[in-house]
Amino acid sequence: MASFDIVSKVDPQTLENAVNTAQKELLTRYDLRDTKGGIELNKKENTILLSSENSMRVKALEDILLGRVVKQGIDGTSLDFTADEQPSGQLIKKTIKVRAGVDKDFGRKIIKAIKDAKVKVEAQMQDDQVRVTAKKIDDLQAAIAVLRRADIGLPLQFVNMKS
């Protein structure tokens, strides 16, 4: 049986480069020159912390970060901007989570998209990835084409193709 895995991951070195260039841009921007706080990457928790005096500057930091991440070749949907801003003393902080792995909700969306396309493959969740199996490689390639067209809301990579 032929198979492949669907994963969602971000290269940590590329992400670190994007954060570093965003920090450099923060230092050179005239409208943000007196900003306290900044952009910090937490590699262990896989998060990025934005901090500034007001929410307008936090939004500007988000824009800088997103622009740099996209320029480094990372899909912008791999960052989760849904967290709320939290006041912390004189600063406002916002934690942005970097999405790694396919969680259960996105796994269900992926499996549903494959089943709705009526491709002759079987998909199942395995930890933080989805394994797709079929009798023919052509069916697997059809499933990949369906997922590339579908709007899952998560950057997907197709790895570990076996025939």
Short mmCIF file of C-alpha atoms in Angstrom, two decimals:
data_model
loop_
_atom_site.label_atom_id
_atom_site.label_comp_id
_atom_site.label_asym_id
_atom_site.label_seq_id
_atom_site.Cartn_x
_atom_site.Cartn_y
_atom_site.Cartn_z
CA MET A 1 0.00 0.00 0.00
CA ALA A 2 1.28 3.44 -0.91
CA SER A 3 1.15 6.17 1.71
CA PHE A 4 2.26 9.65 2.70
CA ASP A 5 2.00 11.86 5.77
CA ILE A 6 0.48 15.33 6.04
CA VAL A 7 2.31 17.55 8.53
CA SER A 8 2.49 21.22 9.38
CA LYS A 9 5.82 22.49 10.63
CA VAL A 10 7.98 25.58 10.53
CA ASP A 11 11.75 25.51 10.16
CA PRO A 12 13.04 26.92 13.48
CA GLN A 13 16.14 28.52 11.95
CA THR A 14 14.12 30.34 9.31
CA LEU A 15 11.70 31.53 11.98
CA GLU A 16 14.57 32.80 14.10
CA ASN A 17 15.99 34.66 11.09
CA ALA A 18 12.59 36.28 10.46
CA VAL A 19 12.30 37.40 14.09
CA ASN A 20 15.86 38.79 14.06
CA THR A 21 15.23 40.82 10.91
CA ALA A 22 11.95 42.08 12.40
CA GLN A 23 13.85 43.22 15.49
CA LYS A 24 16.35 45.07 13.28
CA GLU A 25 13.54 46.76 11.37
CA LEU A 26 11.95 47.78 14.68
CA LEU A 27 15.17 49.60 15.60
CA THR A 28 15.30 51.50 12.29
CA ARG A 29 11.63 52.54 12.01
CA TYR A 30 11.16 56.23 12.80
CA ASP A 31 7.58 55.87 14.04
CA LEU A 32 8.63 53.14 16.50
CA ARG A 33 11.98 54.52 17.65
CA ASP A 34 10.92 55.31 21.26
CA THR A 35 9.14 51.99 21.74
CA LYS A 36 9.81 50.10 24.92
CA GLY A 37 9.53 46.32 24.61
CA GLY A 38 9.89 44.63 21.26
CA ILE A 39 9.78 41.19 19.65
CA GLU A 40 11.08 38.09 21.42
CA LEU A 41 11.16 34.47 20.27
CA ASN A 42 10.69 31.68 22.82
CA LYS A 43 12.02 28.52 21.17
CA LYS A 44 10.99 26.12 23.94
CA GLU A 45 7.33 27.15 23.97
CA ASN A 46 7.30 27.91 20.22
CA THR A 47 5.85 31.40 20.78
CA ILE A 48 6.68 34.99 19.86
CA LEU A 49 6.09 37.76 22.42
CA LEU A 50 5.24 41.27 21.22
CA SER A 51 5.28 44.09 23.75
CA SER A 52 4.81 47.85 23.46
CA GLU A 53 3.18 50.85 25.16
CA ASN A 54 -0.16 50.80 23.32
CA SER A 55 -2.21 48.50 21.14
CA MET A 56 -1.54 50.56 17.99
CA ARG A 57 2.18 49.87 18.29
CA VAL A 58 1.51 46.19 19.01
CA LYS A 59 -0.45 46.08 15.73
CA ALA A 60 2.53 47.69 13.96
CA LEU A 61 4.80 45.01 15.48
CA GLU A 62 2.41 42.34 14.17
CA ASP A 63 2.62 43.83 10.67
CA ILE A 64 6.42 43.97 10.79
CA LEU A 65 6.64 40.37 12.02
CA LEU A 66 4.18 39.05 9.45
CA GLY A 67 5.98 40.83 6.63
CA ARG A 68 9.34 39.42 7.67
CA VAL A 69 7.97 35.91 8.14
CA VAL A 70 6.46 35.93 4.65
CA LYS A 71 9.68 37.31 3.13
CA GLN A 72 11.60 34.41 4.71
CA GLY A 73 9.29 31.95 2.92
CA ILE A 74 7.19 30.86 5.90
CA ASP A 75 3.44 30.71 5.36
CA GLY A 76 1.71 33.48 7.30
CA THR A 77 -1.03 31.12 8.48
CA SER A 78 1.51 29.29 10.62
CA LEU A 79 1.29 32.15 13.13
CA ASP A 80 -1.77 32.29 15.38
CA PHE A 81 -2.66 35.96 15.99
CA THR A 82 -5.95 35.19 17.78
CA ALA A 83 -4.64 35.67 21.34
CA ASP A 84 -5.80 38.82 23.13
CA GLU A 85 -3.50 41.61 24.23
CA GLN A 86 -2.73 41.60 27.96
CA PRO A 87 -1.74 44.68 29.94
CA SER A 88 1.38 44.17 32.01
CA GLY A 89 2.39 47.24 33.95
CA GLN A 90 3.14 50.03 31.47
CA LEU A 91 3.39 47.63 28.53
CA ILE A 92 0.81 45.71 26.52
CA LYS A 93 1.92 42.19 25.66
CA LYS A 94 0.64 39.79 23.04
CA THR A 95 1.75 36.19 22.69
CA ILE A 96 1.69 34.75 19.18
CA LYS A 97 1.73 30.98 18.96
CA VAL A 98 3.62 29.30 16.13
CA ARG A 99 1.50 26.43 14.86
CA ALA A 100 3.38 23.14 14.74
CA GLY A 101 1.71 19.85 13.99
CA VAL A 102 -1.81 19.06 12.87
CA ASP A 103 -4.20 19.20 15.82
CA LYS A 104 -7.48 17.27 15.97
CA ASP A 105 -9.66 20.07 14.57
CA PHE A 106 -7.49 20.63 11.52
CA GLY A 107 -7.08 16.85 11.14
CA ARG A 108 -10.85 16.50 10.92
CA LYS A 109 -10.98 19.25 8.28
CA ILE A 110 -8.30 17.49 6.25
CA ILE A 111 -10.01 14.10 6.48
CA LYS A 112 -13.38 15.66 5.60
CA ALA A 113 -11.91 17.43 2.56
CA ILE A 114 -10.45 14.14 1.32
CA LYS A 115 -13.72 12.22 1.88
CA ASP A 116 -15.81 14.94 0.20
CA ALA A 117 -13.60 14.72 -2.89
CA LYS A 118 -14.40 10.97 -3.13
CA VAL A 119 -10.81 10.00 -3.81
CA LYS A 120 -10.07 6.32 -3.24
CA VAL A 121 -7.80 6.83 -0.23
CA GLU A 122 -8.01 6.30 3.49
CA ALA A 123 -6.93 9.04 5.90
CA GLN A 124 -6.36 8.67 9.63
CA MET A 125 -4.96 10.82 12.44
CA GLN A 126 -1.65 9.77 14.00
CA ASP A 127 -0.43 12.03 16.84
CA ASP A 128 0.21 15.40 15.14
CA GLN A 129 0.03 14.22 11.53
CA VAL A 130 -2.43 12.62 9.12
CA ARG A 131 -1.49 9.41 7.30
CA VAL A 132 -3.08 8.84 3.90
CA THR A 133 -2.95 5.37 2.30
CA ALA A 134 -4.14 4.05 -1.05
CA LYS A 135 -3.58 1.19 -3.45
CA LYS A 136 -2.23 3.43 -6.23
CA ILE A 137 0.11 6.39 -6.16
CA ASP A 138 -2.18 8.21 -8.61
CA ASP A 139 -4.90 8.28 -5.94
CA LEU A 140 -2.42 9.75 -3.46
CA GLN A 141 -1.47 12.45 -5.95
CA ALA A 142 -5.16 13.23 -6.45
CA ALA A 143 -5.56 13.61 -2.67
CA ILE A 144 -2.58 15.98 -2.57
CA ALA A 145 -4.15 18.04 -5.38
CA VAL A 146 -7.45 18.22 -3.48
CA LEU A 147 -5.71 19.42 -0.31
CA ARG A 148 -3.70 22.07 -2.16
CA ARG A 149 -6.95 23.52 -3.53
CA ALA A 150 -8.79 23.28 -0.19
CA ASP A 151 -8.65 26.13 2.31
CA ILE A 152 -7.73 24.32 5.54
CA GLY A 153 -6.29 27.38 7.31
CA LEU A 154 -2.98 25.70 8.02
CA PRO A 155 0.18 25.37 5.91
CA LEU A 156 0.53 21.71 4.92
CA GLN A 157 3.58 19.71 3.88
CA PHE A 158 3.36 16.28 2.31
CA VAL A 159 6.22 14.05 3.49
CA ASN A 160 7.29 10.43 3.76
CA MET A 161 5.83 9.24 0.43
CA LYS A 162 6.14 5.47 0.17
CA SER A 163 5.04 3.20 -2.63
#
